[in-house]
C-alpha cells in the first residue's frame, strides 16, 4: 500500500526506487541542513533529480490511491456519482475528496474514517481530544498552516502529527526536519485543525510583549508624541506591530468589535466575541496615547483633538481578508476611549439562505421583497443583525435590470452595481433630503438606513405608493409595535396600511457548540418561566447546554444565529391600521396563524438544541415593551368584569 511509503522520508523512498544513491542522499541531507531548505529542493539543486521529476513521482504516488475507485468499491459512492464528482472537480479544481463531500454524497467524517482505513493511519477527532498547547507550538504557526499539520502528542519514539493530507511527502519530510525527531502521522479534519490553530496561536502573548517593548521605549525620554507616531516605520515600530497583532487576533477569533479603554492604572483592550466581551489588561497604560494616535492617523482623524468625539474609518487586509474598520473616539476621564467595528467584506455577499431563517419565514420574506412596490421593514436594537439581513436582501435583488439606491449612515459594506449614499447631517445631507433626490434618480429599489423622523417616513411611504420597493429599519422591540410606531411618528394610518408590506423583527442569540452540547435538566426558575410562556406541558421538553471544549474556547457557545418574527400586513391587520385602532391591531397580530412571537421562536431554537433555555429567557426579558402592551390590552376587560360584579 502507498501508506507504507508515506511513512518514509522522501530520501528513503527515492533510494528504494533507485532514483538516488545512498551517497547522493547524504550529500543532499548535508545541503539541506546547511542551507535550511527542504530535502526535495536540495536534491534538485544538486542536479540529482529535477523538480519536475520529483513532483511527477509524488503525483504518481497519490494516484495509486485512486480515491474515486476505492469509494465505489466500498459502495460509498455510485459510478454515476463518481462521474459527476470528477466533472465538478475538473470544472472547479480542488481535491476529489472535498468535491465528493461538498456534493453531499458522503459526510466529511465518513470520508476521513474511510481514508483512515485505507491509509492505515489513525483518525483523530480534534473536537474531542485534549491536546497540550505547548506540544502544538513546537511547530511555528507559519509551518503549521503551510503544511496543514499540528503535533498532537510527544512520545519516546517521536511525535504524533495530525495532517489534513498525510500523502504529501514533501510536507512530511519538512515536518521531520523541523521537529528534529521521527514523526507518526494521523488524519485530522481540515476545519477542526484551522479552529485549533486559531485558538493556540492567538496573539495575546505577542501583544503583551510588544506592549512592554513600547512602554520601555516611551519611558526612555520625553518626546513629541504626534511626531513620534507620524515618523514611525510602517512595519517595525512596536506600536504598529501591536496594532497588527491586535487586528490579526480579532479576525482570527471572529471578533466583531475591539475596545481600547485607558484607565487610571491600566490599559484594557477588549474584544466582543459572539456578543460577549473578553478582556486583556496591560500595566503599560502609557502606551494608550501612541496606539490611539496611530489609529486616528490611519482613519484620517485629527490627532491633536482630544476634547471632542470623532468618527472615521479605514480599510486593511488581515490574513488575506478584506476588512473595513469603523472607528469611534470618545473623551473620557482617563484619556480617550476607542471602539472599532470590524466589517468583513465577505459578509456583504451573504445570501438570505445563509442567515438561518426558518424555512417558512425565509420563503415569506423572499416573497415580500420580490414585490414591485411597498415597504419592508427590519427592526430590532443595535447589533441585532438588521444590516446583514438588509444586505442579503439587496444581494438577492441586485440584477442588471434593476436600479438600486441606498441612503446609509454609515455605509458599512460596498456593493457592486448599487448606488450608495453616505448621510452627512452636518452639511444638510439628511435621510429626508437624500430620499427626495433619490426618487428623481429613477430607482426601482430604495434602501433607507433608518426611518428616524416623520419627514423621512412620509417620503418613504409616498415612494412605496408610487411604485418603488423600499427597504428600511426601525428601532422597535417587535414586529407588531413597528406599524404602530409609524402612526405615532405622524404617518396617516391609511397610508401605513396601503404601503407597508411586512415587518421582520430579529435578535441574535448565541449558538450552542455542537461538539460539547449535552442534555440538561432546567432549574426551578427556568421551569417556572416555561410554564408561564408555553404551558404546563413544556416542563417535559428536552433542552441542552454546552459543557465547554477546545472548539468553543471553553464557553459552550460557537457563533450566533438569528431569532426572527415576521408579520405580513394584510386583511384584518391592514383594516385595523386604516382605522388606527391599536388594540384591534395587536389582537389581530396575536391571532395570526403565521405569526410566531420572538420569544417563542427562541424557545423553538432551544428545544432544537441550537441555543440554551437561558438565552431564550434573556431575549424574552428584553421584550418588556410588547408584554406591557399585551397586558394593557387585557386590563380594560378585567376592570370591566370587576365593575360589573
PDB file of C-alpha atoms in Angstrom, residues 141-142 145 194-195 197-207 210 234-235 238-258 260 269-273 280 295 298 314 316-323 325 340 342 344 346 553:
ATOM      1  CA  UNK A 141       2.306  28.938  13.154  1.00  0.00           C
ATOM      2  CA  UNK A 142       3.561  29.534   9.613  1.00  0.00           C
ATOM      3  CA  UNK A 145      -0.697  26.469   8.442  1.00  0.00           C
ATOM      4  CA  UNK A 194      -7.934  25.511  11.487  1.00  0.00           C
ATOM      5  CA  UNK A 195     -10.021  26.142  14.634  1.00  0.00           C
ATOM      6  CA  UNK A 197      -4.555  26.626  15.199  1.00  0.00           C
ATOM      7  CA  UNK A 198      -6.638  29.798  15.591  1.00  0.00           C
ATOM      8  CA  UNK A 199      -7.032  29.080  19.297  1.00  0.00           C
ATOM      9  CA  UNK A 200      -3.443  28.005  20.006  1.00  0.00           C
ATOM     10  CA  UNK A 201      -1.688  30.695  18.016  1.00  0.00           C
ATOM     11  CA  UNK A 202      -3.578  33.630  19.478  1.00  0.00           C
ATOM     12  CA  UNK A 203      -1.662  36.896  19.639  1.00  0.00           C
ATOM     13  CA  UNK A 204      -2.251  37.703  23.318  1.00  0.00           C
ATOM     14  CA  UNK A 205       1.297  36.935  24.488  1.00  0.00           C
ATOM     15  CA  UNK A 206       2.766  38.666  21.460  1.00  0.00           C
ATOM     16  CA  UNK A 207       0.649  41.760  22.114  1.00  0.00           C
ATOM     17  CA  UNK A 210       5.064  44.359  22.270  1.00  0.00           C
ATOM     18  CA  UNK A 234       5.259  51.112   8.899  1.00  0.00           C
ATOM     19  CA  UNK A 235       6.476  47.624   9.707  1.00  0.00           C
ATOM     20  CA  UNK A 238       6.222  48.397  18.332  1.00  0.00           C
ATOM     21  CA  UNK A 239       3.010  50.432  18.098  1.00  0.00           C
ATOM     22  CA  UNK A 240       2.442  49.241  14.532  1.00  0.00           C
ATOM     23  CA  UNK A 241       3.245  45.649  15.414  1.00  0.00           C
ATOM     24  CA  UNK A 242       0.854  45.799  18.399  1.00  0.00           C
ATOM     25  CA  UNK A 243      -1.986  47.003  16.164  1.00  0.00           C
ATOM     26  CA  UNK A 244      -1.169  44.422  13.512  1.00  0.00           C
ATOM     27  CA  UNK A 245      -1.206  41.615  16.089  1.00  0.00           C
ATOM     28  CA  UNK A 246      -4.370  43.022  17.661  1.00  0.00           C
ATOM     29  CA  UNK A 247      -6.264  43.012  14.355  1.00  0.00           C
ATOM     30  CA  UNK A 248      -4.937  39.581  13.404  1.00  0.00           C
ATOM     31  CA  UNK A 249      -6.059  38.153  16.727  1.00  0.00           C
ATOM     32  CA  UNK A 250      -9.501  39.762  16.437  1.00  0.00           C
ATOM     33  CA  UNK A 251     -10.049  38.464  12.896  1.00  0.00           C
ATOM     34  CA  UNK A 252      -8.724  35.032  13.833  1.00  0.00           C
ATOM     35  CA  UNK A 253     -11.156  34.790  16.753  1.00  0.00           C
ATOM     36  CA  UNK A 254     -14.098  36.240  14.819  1.00  0.00           C
ATOM     37  CA  UNK A 255     -14.456  39.372  16.968  1.00  0.00           C
ATOM     38  CA  UNK A 256     -16.966  41.997  15.837  1.00  0.00           C
ATOM     39  CA  UNK A 257     -15.534  44.910  17.866  1.00  0.00           C
ATOM     40  CA  UNK A 258     -12.296  46.000  19.542  1.00  0.00           C
ATOM     41  CA  UNK A 260      -9.365  50.280  23.731  1.00  0.00           C
ATOM     42  CA  UNK A 269      -8.229  46.016  25.396  1.00  0.00           C
ATOM     43  CA  UNK A 270     -11.463  44.102  24.961  1.00  0.00           C
ATOM     44  CA  UNK A 271     -12.905  42.090  22.079  1.00  0.00           C
ATOM     45  CA  UNK A 272     -16.558  41.267  21.515  1.00  0.00           C
ATOM     46  CA  UNK A 273     -16.913  37.573  20.641  1.00  0.00           C
ATOM     47  CA  UNK A 280      -6.849  41.710  28.209  1.00  0.00           C
ATOM     48  CA  UNK A 295      -5.368  54.725  14.825  1.00  0.00           C
ATOM     49  CA  UNK A 298      -4.926  55.686   9.902  1.00  0.00           C
ATOM     50  CA  UNK A 314     -10.091  52.833   7.243  1.00  0.00           C
ATOM     51  CA  UNK A 316      -6.919  46.945   5.745  1.00  0.00           C
ATOM     52  CA  UNK A 317      -6.203  43.362   4.686  1.00  0.00           C
ATOM     53  CA  UNK A 318      -5.842  40.924   7.576  1.00  0.00           C
ATOM     54  CA  UNK A 319      -4.969  37.264   6.944  1.00  0.00           C
ATOM     55  CA  UNK A 320      -5.967  37.638   3.274  1.00  0.00           C
ATOM     56  CA  UNK A 321      -9.360  39.029   4.285  1.00  0.00           C
ATOM     57  CA  UNK A 322     -10.597  42.479   3.301  1.00  0.00           C
ATOM     58  CA  UNK A 323     -11.698  44.297   6.463  1.00  0.00           C
ATOM     59  CA  UNK A 325     -12.817  49.257  10.226  1.00  0.00           C
ATOM     60  CA  UNK A 340     -13.586  49.805  16.370  1.00  0.00           C
ATOM     61  CA  UNK A 342     -14.667  45.193  12.167  1.00  0.00           C
ATOM     62  CA  UNK A 344     -15.597  41.696   6.963  1.00  0.00           C
ATOM     63  CA  UNK A 346     -17.326  38.778   2.816  1.00  0.00           C
ATOM     64  CA  UNK A 553     -12.749  28.115  23.806  1.00  0.00           C
TER      65      UNK A 553
END
